[in-house]
Coordinates of C-alpha atoms in Angstrom, one line a residue:
X1308 CA 176.5 7.6 68.2
X1309 CA 179.4 9.3 70.1
X1310 CA 181.1 6.7 72.5
X1311 CA 181.2 7.8 76.2
X1312 CA 184.8 7.7 76.1
X1313 CA 185.6 9.9 73.2
X1314 CA 182.4 12.2 75.2
X1315 CA 184.2 12.4 78.4
X1316 CA 188.0 12.9 76.7
X1317 CA 186.1 16.1 75.1
X1318 CA 184.3 17.5 77.6
X1319 CA 188.1 17.8 78.8
X1320 CA 188.8 19.2 82.5
X1321 CA 186.2 21.2 84.1
X1322 CA 187.2 24.9 85.4
X1323 CA 185.9 23.5 88.8
X1324 CA 188.3 20.5 88.5
X1325 CA 191.6 20.1 90.7
X1326 CA 194.2 20.3 88.3
X1327 CA 193.0 23.5 87.2
X1328 CA 192.6 24.9 90.6
X1329 CA 195.8 23.8 91.5
X1330 CA 197.4 25.4 88.6
X1331 CA 195.6 28.2 89.3
X1332 CA 196.6 28.2 93.1
X1333 CA 200.5 27.4 91.9
X1334 CA 200.7 30.4 90.2
X1335 CA 199.2 33.0 92.6
X1336 CA 201.1 31.1 95.3
X1337 CA 204.3 31.3 93.3
X1338 CA 204.0 35.5 92.5
X1339 CA 202.8 35.9 96.3
X1340 CA 206.1 34.2 97.6
X1341 CA 208.5 35.2 95.0
X1342 CA 207.1 39.5 96.0
X1343 CA 207.7 38.0 99.7
X1344 CA 211.1 37.1 98.8
X1345 CA 212.3 40.0 96.7
X1346 CA 209.8 43.3 97.9
X1347 CA 210.7 44.3 101.8
X1348 CA 207.5 46.1 101.6
X1349 CA 205.7 43.9 100.6
X1350 CA 206.5 41.7 104.1
X1351 CA 205.0 44.7 106.0
X1352 CA 201.8 45.2 103.8
X1353 CA 198.6 43.5 103.8
X1354 CA 198.5 41.1 101.7
X1355 CA 201.4 39.3 103.3
X1356 CA 199.3 38.5 106.1
X1357 CA 198.2 36.1 103.2
X1358 CA 201.6 34.9 102.4
X1359 CA 201.6 34.0 105.9
X1360 CA 199.2 31.0 105.6
X1361 CA 200.8 30.2 102.0
X1362 CA 203.9 27.8 101.0
X1363 CA 207.2 29.4 101.5
X1364 CA 209.1 32.2 103.7
X1365 CA 210.1 35.2 104.4
X1366 CA 212.9 35.3 106.9
X1367 CA 216.4 36.2 105.8
X1368 CA 217.6 32.9 104.8
X1369 CA 213.9 31.8 103.9
X1370 CA 213.8 34.7 102.0
X1371 CA 215.7 32.0 99.1
X1372 CA 213.4 29.4 100.1
X1373 CA 210.6 31.7 99.1
X1374 CA 211.5 33.1 95.9
X1375 CA 213.0 29.1 95.1
X1376 CA 209.3 28.0 95.9
X1377 CA 208.0 30.7 93.6
X1378 CA 210.0 30.2 91.2
X1379 CA 209.3 26.7 90.7
X1380 CA 205.7 26.8 91.2
X1381 CA 205.5 29.2 88.5
X1382 CA 206.9 26.5 86.2
X1383 CA 205.2 23.8 86.9
X1384 CA 201.5 25.6 86.9
X1385 CA 201.0 25.0 83.7
X1386 CA 202.0 21.8 83.5
X1387 CA 199.5 20.9 86.2
X1388 CA 196.8 22.6 84.3
X1389 CA 197.8 19.9 81.9
X1390 CA 197.3 16.7 84.1
X1391 CA 201.4 16.1 83.7
X1392 CA 202.7 13.8 86.1
X1393 CA 205.5 14.5 86.4
X1394 CA 204.4 18.2 86.9
X1395 CA 202.4 16.3 90.1
X1396 CA 205.3 14.5 91.1
X1397 CA 207.4 17.7 91.5
X1398 CA 205.0 19.4 93.0
X1399 CA 204.4 17.1 95.6
X1400 CA 208.0 17.0 96.4
X1401 CA 207.7 20.8 96.5
X1402 CA 205.1 21.0 99.2
X1403 CA 206.6 19.3 102.1
X1404 CA 210.0 21.5 101.3
X1405 CA 207.3 24.5 101.4
X1406 CA 205.9 23.2 104.6
X1407 CA 209.5 22.9 106.2
X1408 CA 210.8 26.4 106.0
X1409 CA 207.1 27.3 107.0
X1410 CA 207.4 25.6 110.2
X1411 CA 211.2 25.8 110.6
X1412 CA 212.2 29.0 109.5
X1413 CA 209.2 30.8 110.5
X1414 CA 207.5 29.3 113.3
X1415 CA 204.3 29.5 110.8
X1416 CA 202.1 26.5 112.3
X1417 CA 199.4 27.6 110.0
X1418 CA 201.3 28.0 106.9
X1419 CA 202.7 24.5 107.4
X1420 CA 199.4 22.6 107.4
X1421 CA 198.2 25.2 104.6
X1422 CA 200.9 23.5 102.7
X1423 CA 200.8 20.3 103.6
X1424 CA 196.6 20.4 102.9
X1425 CA 197.9 21.1 99.2
X1426 CA 200.1 17.9 99.1
X1427 CA 197.4 16.0 100.7
X1428 CA 194.7 17.5 97.9
X1429 CA 197.5 15.8 95.2
X1430 CA 197.8 12.5 97.2
X1431 CA 193.8 12.2 96.5
X1432 CA 193.5 13.4 93.2
X1433 CA 196.7 11.9 92.1
X1434 CA 194.7 9.2 89.2
X1435 CA 193.6 13.1 87.7
X1436 CA 197.4 13.4 87.1
X1437 CA 198.2 11.6 84.3
X1438 CA 199.5 12.8 81.5
X1439 CA 202.9 11.6 79.6
X1440 CA 205.0 13.7 78.9
X1441 CA 205.5 16.0 75.5
X1442 CA 207.9 15.4 72.3
X1443 CA 211.2 16.8 73.6
X1444 CA 215.1 16.9 73.5
X1445 CA 218.0 18.5 74.9
X1446 CA 218.5 21.7 73.4
X1447 CA 215.4 22.8 75.7
X1448 CA 218.0 22.5 78.2
X1449 CA 220.4 25.3 76.5
X1450 CA 216.9 27.0 76.0
X1451 CA 216.0 27.1 80.0
X1452 CA 219.7 27.7 80.7
X1453 CA 219.4 31.0 78.3
X1454 CA 216.1 31.8 79.6
X1455 CA 216.3 31.3 83.4
X1456 CA 219.7 32.8 82.7
X1457 CA 218.2 36.1 81.7
X1458 CA 215.5 35.8 84.1
X1459 CA 217.7 35.5 87.0
X1460 CA 219.8 38.0 86.2
X1461 CA 217.0 40.3 85.5
X1462 CA 215.4 39.4 88.2
X1463 CA 218.5 39.7 90.6
X1464 CA 218.8 43.5 89.6
X1465 CA 215.2 44.3 91.3
X1466 CA 216.5 41.9 94.3
X1467 CA 220.0 44.1 94.7
X1468 CA 217.8 47.4 94.5
X1469 CA 215.1 46.6 96.0
X1470 CA 216.8 47.7 99.4
X1471 CA 217.5 51.6 98.8
X1472 CA 217.9 52.5 102.4
X1473 CA 220.0 49.9 103.5
X1474 CA 222.2 50.5 100.7
X1475 CA 225.9 51.4 101.4
X1476 CA 227.2 54.4 99.2
X1477 CA 225.7 55.3 95.8
X1478 CA 227.0 52.1 94.0
X1479 CA 226.4 52.1 89.9
X1480 CA 224.4 50.0 87.8
X1481 CA 227.7 48.5 86.5
X1482 CA 228.2 47.4 89.9
X1483 CA 224.7 45.9 90.4
X1484 CA 225.3 43.8 87.5
X1485 CA 228.4 42.7 88.7
X1486 CA 227.3 42.1 92.8
X1487 CA 224.3 40.3 90.7
X1488 CA 226.6 38.0 88.6
X1489 CA 228.9 37.2 91.7
X1490 CA 225.6 36.4 94.0
X1491 CA 224.7 33.7 91.5
X1492 CA 227.8 31.8 91.8
X1493 CA 227.5 32.4 95.3
X1494 CA 229.7 35.1 96.0
X1495 CA 230.3 38.7 98.0
X1496 CA 230.0 41.1 94.7
X1497 CA 231.0 44.9 95.1
X1498 CA 227.4 46.0 96.7
X1499 CA 227.6 46.3 100.6
X1500 CA 223.8 46.7 102.8
X1501 CA 223.4 47.7 106.5
X1502 CA 222.5 44.9 109.0
X1503 CA 220.8 41.6 107.7
X1504 CA 220.2 42.3 104.2
X1505 CA 223.2 41.4 103.1
X1506 CA 222.5 37.3 104.0
X1507 CA 219.2 38.1 102.4
X1508 CA 220.3 39.2 98.8
X1509 CA 222.7 36.6 99.3
X1510 CA 220.5 34.2 99.4
X1511 CA 217.7 34.8 97.3
X1512 CA 220.8 35.4 94.2
X1513 CA 222.6 32.1 95.3
X1514 CA 218.5 30.1 95.0
X1515 CA 218.1 31.8 91.6
X1516 CA 221.4 30.8 90.2
X1517 CA 221.2 27.6 91.6
X1518 CA 217.9 27.0 90.6
X1519 CA 219.3 27.9 87.0
X1520 CA 221.6 25.0 87.3
X1521 CA 219.5 22.7 88.4
X1522 CA 217.0 23.0 86.1
X1523 CA 219.1 23.1 83.1
X1524 CA 221.2 20.1 84.4
X1525 CA 217.9 17.9 84.8
X1526 CA 216.4 18.9 81.7
X1527 CA 219.8 17.6 80.3
X1528 CA 219.5 14.4 81.5
X1529 CA 216.1 13.7 81.5
X1530 CA 215.5 10.8 79.1
X1531 CA 214.6 12.2 75.9
X1532 CA 211.2 11.6 73.8
X1533 CA 212.0 13.0 70.8
X1534 CA 209.6 14.8 68.1
X1535 CA 207.8 11.9 66.2
X1536 CA 209.0 11.5 63.0
X1537 CA 207.3 8.9 60.2
X1538 CA 209.1 5.1 59.7
X1539 CA 209.9 3.6 57.0
X1540 CA 206.8 1.1 58.0
X1541 CA 204.9 3.9 58.5
X1542 CA 205.2 5.9 54.8
X1543 CA 205.0 2.3 53.4
X1544 CA 201.6 2.1 54.8
X1545 CA 200.3 5.8 54.2
X1546 CA 201.3 5.1 50.6
X1547 CA 199.3 1.9 50.6
X1548 CA 196.3 3.7 51.6
X1549 CA 197.0 7.1 48.8
X1550 CA 196.6 4.6 45.8
X1551 CA 193.9 3.5 47.3
X1552 CA 191.9 6.9 48.3
X1553 CA 194.4 9.3 47.4
X1554 CA 192.0 11.1 44.9
X1555 CA 189.5 12.0 47.4
X1556 CA 192.0 14.9 49.1
X1557 CA 193.9 17.3 47.9
X1558 CA 195.6 17.7 50.8
X1559 CA 196.3 13.9 51.1
X1560 CA 200.1 13.6 49.8
X1561 CA 200.8 15.9 52.4
X1562 CA 200.3 13.7 55.3
X1563 CA 204.2 11.9 53.7
X1564 CA 205.8 15.1 55.8
X1565 CA 208.4 13.2 57.5
X1566 CA 208.4 15.2 60.8
X1567 CA 204.8 14.2 61.2
X1568 CA 203.4 11.5 63.1
X1569 CA 200.9 9.1 63.1
X1570 CA 197.5 7.0 64.3
X1571 CA 196.3 4.3 62.5
X1572 CA 192.3 3.1 63.1
X1573 CA 192.0 -0.7 64.7
X1574 CA 191.9 -1.9 61.0
X1575 CA 194.3 0.0 59.4
X1576 CA 192.3 1.2 56.9
X1577 CA 192.3 4.6 57.5
X1578 CA 194.9 7.2 59.6
X1579 CA 195.9 10.8 60.2
X1580 CA 198.5 12.2 60.8
X1581 CA 199.9 15.2 63.2
X1582 CA 202.4 17.2 64.8
X1583 CA 202.4 18.8 68.2
X1584 CA 203.5 22.2 68.9
X1585 CA 203.2 24.0 72.1
X1586 CA 201.0 21.8 73.4
X1587 CA 198.5 21.9 70.4
X1588 CA 198.0 18.1 68.7
X1589 CA 197.5 19.8 64.9
X1590 CA 196.3 17.5 62.2
X1591 CA 195.8 18.5 59.2
X1592 CA 193.2 17.7 55.9
X1593 CA 191.0 14.7 55.7
X1594 CA 191.8 11.4 57.1
X1595 CA 193.8 9.1 55.0
X1596 CA 192.4 6.1 53.9
X1597 CA 188.6 4.9 53.7
X1598 CA 185.8 7.0 54.5
X1599 CA 184.4 4.1 56.5
X1600 CA 187.3 3.4 59.2
X1601 CA 187.8 7.3 59.9
X1602 CA 185.9 6.9 62.8
X1603 CA 188.2 4.3 64.2
X1604 CA 191.6 6.7 63.2
X1605 CA 189.9 9.6 64.9
X1606 CA 189.2 8.1 68.2
X1607 CA 192.6 7.1 68.3
X1608 CA 193.4 10.4 67.6
X1609 CA 191.4 11.6 70.0
X1610 CA 193.2 9.2 72.6
X1611 CA 196.4 10.1 71.8
X1612 CA 195.2 13.3 72.8
X1613 CA 193.6 12.4 76.3
X1614 CA 197.0 10.4 77.3
X1615 CA 199.4 13.5 76.8
X1616 CA 196.8 16.0 77.6
X1617 CA 196.8 18.2 74.4
X1618 CA 195.0 20.4 73.0
X1619 CA 193.3 18.5 69.5
X1620 CA 192.8 20.7 66.7
X1621 CA 192.8 20.3 62.5
X1622 CA 193.4 22.8 60.2
X1623 CA 192.3 22.7 56.8
X1624 CA 189.7 19.5 56.3
X1625 CA 187.0 19.0 54.0
X1626 CA 183.3 19.8 54.2
X1627 CA 182.8 16.0 54.4
X1628 CA 186.1 15.7 56.8
X1629 CA 184.7 18.2 58.9
X1630 CA 181.4 16.5 59.2
X1631 CA 182.9 13.2 60.3
X1632 CA 185.3 15.4 62.9
X1633 CA 182.4 17.0 64.7
X1634 CA 180.0 14.1 63.9
X1635 CA 182.3 11.6 66.0
X1636 CA 183.8 13.9 68.4
X1637 CA 181.1 16.4 69.5
X1638 CA 184.4 18.8 68.3
X1639 CA 183.1 22.5 66.5
X1640 CA 184.0 23.5 62.8
X1641 CA 184.8 26.9 61.3
X1642 CA 185.2 28.0 58.1
X1643 CA 188.7 29.2 56.9
X1644 CA 188.7 29.8 53.9
X1645 CA 188.8 28.1 50.5
X1646 CA 191.1 26.2 48.0
X1647 CA 191.3 27.0 44.5
X1648 CA 190.7 24.1 42.4
X1649 CA 191.3 24.3 38.7
X1650 CA 189.3 21.6 36.2
X1651 CA 191.4 21.3 33.0
X1652 CA 188.6 20.9 30.8
X1653 CA 187.5 24.4 31.8
X1654 CA 190.4 26.4 31.6
X1655 CA 191.4 28.5 29.0
X1656 CA 193.3 32.0 28.0
X1657 CA 190.0 33.2 25.7
X1658 CA 187.9 35.5 27.5
X1659 CA 188.0 39.0 28.9
X1660 CA 188.3 37.5 32.3
X1661 CA 191.9 35.9 31.3
X1662 CA 193.2 38.9 29.7
X1663 CA 195.4 39.7 32.1
X1664 CA 197.1 36.8 33.0
X1665 CA 197.6 36.4 29.2
X1666 CA 199.3 39.0 28.2
X1667 CA 201.4 38.2 31.3
X1668 CA 202.3 35.3 29.6
X1669 CA 202.7 36.6 26.0
X1670 CA 205.3 39.2 27.1
X1671 CA 207.4 36.7 29.2
X1672 CA 207.4 34.3 26.7
X1673 CA 208.5 36.8 24.1
X1674 CA 211.0 38.4 26.5
X1675 CA 213.0 34.5 25.9
X1676 CA 211.7 32.7 28.2
X1677 CA 210.3 29.0 27.5
X1678 CA 208.8 26.4 30.0
X1679 CA 209.0 22.8 31.0
X1680 CA 206.7 20.5 32.8
X1681 CA 208.0 17.3 33.6
X1682 CA 207.0 14.0 36.0
X1683 CA 210.0 14.4 38.7
X1684 CA 210.9 10.7 37.9
X1685 CA 211.6 12.0 34.4
X1686 CA 214.4 14.9 35.2
X1687 CA 217.8 13.9 35.2
X1688 CA 220.3 13.7 38.4
X1689 CA 221.9 17.1 37.4
X1690 CA 218.4 18.7 37.4
X1691 CA 217.1 17.3 40.3
X1692 CA 220.1 18.8 41.7
X1693 CA 220.0 22.0 40.5
X1694 CA 216.7 22.4 41.3
X1695 CA 216.8 21.4 44.7
X1696 CA 219.7 24.0 45.1
X1697 CA 217.6 26.5 43.8
X1698 CA 214.6 26.3 45.9
X1699 CA 216.5 26.4 48.9
X1700 CA 218.8 29.5 47.9
X1701 CA 215.9 31.3 47.2
X1702 CA 213.9 30.4 50.0
X1703 CA 214.9 33.3 51.4
X1704 CA 214.7 32.2 55.2
X1705 CA 216.7 29.6 57.2
X1706 CA 213.0 28.2 58.1
X1707 CA 211.7 26.3 55.7
X1708 CA 207.6 27.5 56.0
X1709 CA 205.0 25.2 55.4
X1710 CA 203.2 22.5 57.2
X1711 CA 199.4 21.8 55.9
X1712 CA 200.4 22.4 52.5
X1713 CA 204.1 21.8 52.1
X1714 CA 205.6 18.8 51.5
X1715 CA 209.6 19.6 52.4
X1716 CA 211.0 18.1 49.9
X1717 CA 211.7 17.7 46.5
X1718 CA 212.9 14.8 44.0
X1719 CA 213.2 12.4 46.5
X1720 CA 212.5 8.6 44.6
X1721 CA 209.6 8.1 46.2
X1722 CA 207.6 11.2 45.1
X1723 CA 208.2 10.6 41.4
X1724 CA 204.7 10.9 40.1
X1725 CA 204.9 14.8 42.0
X1726 CA 205.2 17.1 38.5
X1727 CA 208.0 19.9 38.6
X1728 CA 207.9 22.9 36.3
X1729 CA 210.3 25.1 35.5
X1730 CA 211.6 28.4 33.6
X1731 CA 214.2 28.9 31.5
X1732 CA 216.8 31.7 29.8
X1733 CA 219.9 31.6 29.4
X1734 CA 222.9 34.1 30.6
X1735 CA 224.1 36.6 27.5
X1736 CA 227.3 36.8 28.6
X1737 CA 227.2 34.7 31.3
X1738 CA 228.9 31.2 32.4
X1739 CA 226.1 29.0 33.4
X1740 CA 225.6 29.1 37.6
X1741 CA 224.9 26.5 39.8
X1742 CA 221.1 26.2 38.4
X1743 CA 222.3 26.6 35.1
X1744 CA 219.5 28.3 33.2
X1745 CA 216.5 27.8 36.0
X1746 CA 215.0 30.7 36.9
X1747 CA 211.4 30.0 38.5
X1748 CA 210.2 26.2 39.9
X1749 CA 207.0 25.3 41.1
X1750 CA 206.5 22.0 42.5
X1751 CA 202.9 19.4 42.5
X1752 CA 202.8 16.8 44.6
X1753 CA 200.0 13.8 43.2
X1754 CA 196.6 13.8 44.1
X1755 CA 195.8 10.4 43.4
X1756 CA 196.1 9.4 39.8
X1757 CA 193.8 12.5 37.6
X1758 CA 195.1 15.3 39.9
X1759 CA 197.9 17.4 41.3
X1760 CA 198.2 19.4 44.2
X1761 CA 200.7 22.8 44.3
X1762 CA 203.1 22.7 46.9
X1763 CA 205.7 25.5 46.4
X1764 CA 206.8 27.9 44.0
X1765 CA 210.0 30.0 44.0
X1766 CA 211.9 31.7 41.4
X1767 CA 215.3 34.4 40.8
X1768 CA 214.1 38.0 41.9
X1769 CA 216.4 39.0 38.8
X1770 CA 213.9 36.8 36.5
X1771 CA 211.0 39.1 35.1
X1772 CA 208.0 39.4 36.9
X1773 CA 205.3 37.0 36.2
X1774 CA 207.0 33.7 36.3
X1775 CA 204.3 32.5 39.3
X1776 CA 201.7 33.4 36.0
X1777 CA 203.9 31.6 33.6
X1778 CA 204.3 28.4 35.3
X1779 CA 200.8 27.7 36.4
X1780 CA 199.5 28.2 33.1
X1781 CA 202.3 25.6 31.3
X1782 CA 201.3 23.4 33.9
X1783 CA 197.6 23.3 33.4
X1784 CA 198.3 22.9 29.9
X1785 CA 200.6 20.8 30.1
X1786 CA 198.4 18.6 31.9
X1787 CA 196.0 16.3 29.6
X1788 CA 199.7 15.1 28.5
X1789 CA 200.3 14.1 31.8
X1790 CA 196.8 12.1 32.3
X1791 CA 195.9 15.6 35.0
X1792 CA 192.4 16.6 35.1
X1793 CA 192.2 18.7 38.0
X1794 CA 195.0 21.0 40.0
X1795 CA 194.8 22.3 43.4
X1796 CA 196.4 25.6 43.0
X1797 CA 196.1 26.6 47.1
X1798 CA 194.5 27.9 50.0
X1799 CA 192.6 30.9 50.5
X1800 CA 192.0 32.3 54.7
X1801 CA 188.4 34.1 54.8
X1802 CA 188.0 34.7 51.0
X1803 CA 183.9 34.7 51.0
X1804 CA 184.9 37.6 53.7
X1805 CA 186.5 39.1 51.1
X1806 CA 184.5 38.6 48.3
X1807 CA 181.4 39.5 50.1
X1808 CA 183.0 42.3 51.7
X1809 CA 183.6 44.1 48.6
X1810 CA 180.6 43.9 47.3
X1811 CA 177.7 46.7 46.8
X1812 CA 175.2 46.2 49.7
X1813 CA 178.0 44.8 52.3
X1814 CA 177.2 45.5 55.7
X1815 CA 179.1 47.4 58.1
X1816 CA 180.2 44.6 59.8
X1817 CA 181.4 42.6 56.7
X1818 CA 182.6 45.7 56.0
X1819 CA 184.7 45.6 58.9
X1820 CA 186.2 42.1 59.0
X1821 CA 187.1 42.8 55.6
X1822 CA 189.2 45.9 56.4
X1823 CA 190.8 44.1 59.4
X1824 CA 191.7 41.5 57.3
X1825 CA 192.8 43.9 54.4
X1826 CA 195.2 45.4 57.0
X1827 CA 196.6 41.7 58.3
X1828 CA 197.7 41.6 54.5
X1829 CA 200.9 43.5 55.0
X1830 CA 201.6 41.1 57.1
X1831 CA 200.3 37.3 56.0
X1832 CA 199.5 38.3 52.2
X1833 CA 195.4 37.5 52.5
X1834 CA 193.8 39.7 49.9
X1835 CA 196.5 39.0 47.7
X1836 CA 196.8 35.5 47.1
X1837 CA 193.0 35.1 46.9
X1838 CA 193.4 37.2 44.3
X1839 CA 196.0 35.6 42.4
X1840 CA 194.2 32.4 42.5
X1841 CA 191.2 34.4 41.6
X1842 CA 192.8 35.0 38.3
X1843 CA 192.4 31.1 37.1
X1844 CA 189.1 31.5 37.5
X1845 CA 189.4 28.2 39.8
X1846 CA 186.2 26.6 41.9
X1847 CA 186.6 27.4 45.4
X1848 CA 186.4 24.1 47.9
X1849 CA 185.7 24.9 52.0
X1850 CA 188.1 23.9 54.4
X1851 CA 187.4 23.9 57.8
X1852 CA 189.0 24.1 60.9
X1853 CA 187.8 21.5 63.7
X1854 CA 188.3 22.5 67.6
X1855 CA 187.3 21.6 70.7
X1856 CA 186.2 25.0 73.0
X1857 CA 186.2 28.5 71.4
X1858 CA 188.9 29.5 73.9
X1859 CA 191.2 27.0 72.0
X1860 CA 191.3 29.1 69.1
X1861 CA 194.3 32.1 69.9
X1862 CA 196.5 28.2 70.7
X1863 CA 195.7 26.7 68.1
X1864 CA 196.3 29.8 65.5
X1865 CA 199.7 30.3 67.6
X1866 CA 200.6 26.7 67.1
X1867 CA 199.0 26.7 63.3
X1868 CA 201.0 29.4 62.4
X1869 CA 204.1 27.9 64.2
X1870 CA 204.3 25.1 62.5
X1871 CA 203.7 26.6 58.9
X1872 CA 206.8 28.7 60.2
X1873 CA 205.7 32.0 60.6
X1874 CA 206.3 32.2 64.3
X1875 CA 210.0 30.6 65.2
X1876 CA 210.3 30.0 69.3
X1877 CA 213.3 28.0 68.3
X1878 CA 216.9 29.3 69.8
X1879 CA 218.7 31.4 66.7
X1880 CA 221.6 30.6 64.4
X1881 CA 224.9 31.1 66.3
X1882 CA 226.3 30.8 62.7
X1883 CA 223.4 31.7 60.1
X1884 CA 223.9 30.3 56.4
X1885 CA 225.5 31.7 54.2
X1886 CA 223.4 32.7 50.5
X1887 CA 224.9 34.0 46.5
X1888 CA 225.2 37.0 47.0
X1889 CA 222.9 36.6 43.5
X1890 CA 220.2 35.1 45.9
X1891 CA 217.0 37.0 46.5
X1892 CA 213.8 36.7 48.9
X1893 CA 211.8 33.8 47.0
X1894 CA 208.4 34.7 45.9
X1895 CA 206.3 32.1 47.1
X1896 CA 205.7 28.9 49.4
X1897 CA 202.0 28.0 49.1
X1898 CA 200.8 26.9 52.5
X1899 CA 197.7 26.8 53.4
X1900 CA 198.5 29.8 56.1
X1901 CA 199.7 31.7 52.8
X1902 CA 203.3 32.5 52.6
X1903 CA 205.5 34.8 50.9
X1904 CA 203.8 35.5 48.0
X1905 CA 204.8 38.5 44.9
X1906 CA 202.1 39.0 43.1
X1907 CA 203.0 41.9 40.2
X1908 CA 200.9 42.9 37.3
X1909 CA 202.3 42.6 34.1

């Protein structure tokens, strides 16, 4: 039985609800006000009759006010649609300002009344705008300064160039840019106009500069709500749950990533970990803990999503997890792909199916490589330091990739049960480097007491190809000695579509879908990752994405790619980290969305 409160959460704001309508209206009003303040022809068009009764103003001074109101409404529109309390407060202040501008500068009674009517609508439904702020940091102030500054510069250039019949002389592009820069700071530039156009342009540029300054100052000095991190107490409670129930889900140990937040069930016997990315509350894998307590943790998760107006989503849950999520919340589930799981007792290099892997491993061993597979607690401090340094330098990108199937650390004292497999070969005629004789690394995290899950693969590109296969085979062969009975290799997106699409008799739709996946594999390694996993003859366990509405899927997909590190919206580094001259792009980092795998034949 689904609780009424959860049903209300799942329904979300109806398309005709006040926040959605107000947000859409804010967008339209903002665009019209910007056009009214920038383009002189707009003020004599039929569309201007609509602008006459909307918040904003279009006189010589009022053009600046119209521009300011328009930009601010555009900035607030998304927050209003998401029921954000602070967006409501800002709009409640902005609308009276627009009403004053309408009445005082243009004597538009109707426009002022419309502004006040929208304000009354906001006040009447203020209870619907109660969502709490998203996690944030003061870096957004710098991002706002850069983005708003660039936008103001571009829009200012449009404003300066929007009056060709009123310009004195023929100013060059450099003169126009200089005029914009001066105008943003409130000074006169080198471009001159006939009549009162100079005042209109000056007020508009000054308004853009003031908006950039005010919004940046606000973001810099507002109370900070940093992104959530696991506390020591939260991590301890999660480890206790994993000790008792960690064998159920191969992704369980990844809940211990310290850049995730957690909600516990009322009994404390279950938990859901998540990260908020672009307004999406993104969980991964199944809830941690007792299955009987999962509904309580899921309800807490949904309550948190509602409180902040976040879009709830789950990436990579199992079939059991998907059934519980959909039953308890009414969310929908879609098969995302399959996880490759190898049963150690059934693994063997003999047989025709394993011929390619067998030949590759034998060839590499003949070239002088040796492998070592050990628990992390059994490595010396020097070895761990060399492995950490190699893993960081062989990563190849400044952004650490991974979220759903990545832990983000190696050799932490609290992860002593993790398994590290390394390939070694001494370089002839050269001194030992900073990594010793290590040429490749793969790292497994615990999966209960009798399993392990592949977390990352890194290698020196100067080493022979086939290091991935060598170390996976070594880890599987060493598993009985480590009391490991099952190994999760990786997650292959859309595996079933790829497998069925290449069979004889596949229909045109399935073949077209497979063709699209093959095309996308040029960037996301979808097909090659599936084929790489298939080499080891695993059994395939389906994994699902859980979502509220179909229209949320593009947003969830983008948020997942940001979390995995494939889409980076952070500010670029001013001083990129330098890498050793021998550093090459890494082989694989195994994540739920696939990473950069180097898959070569022998």
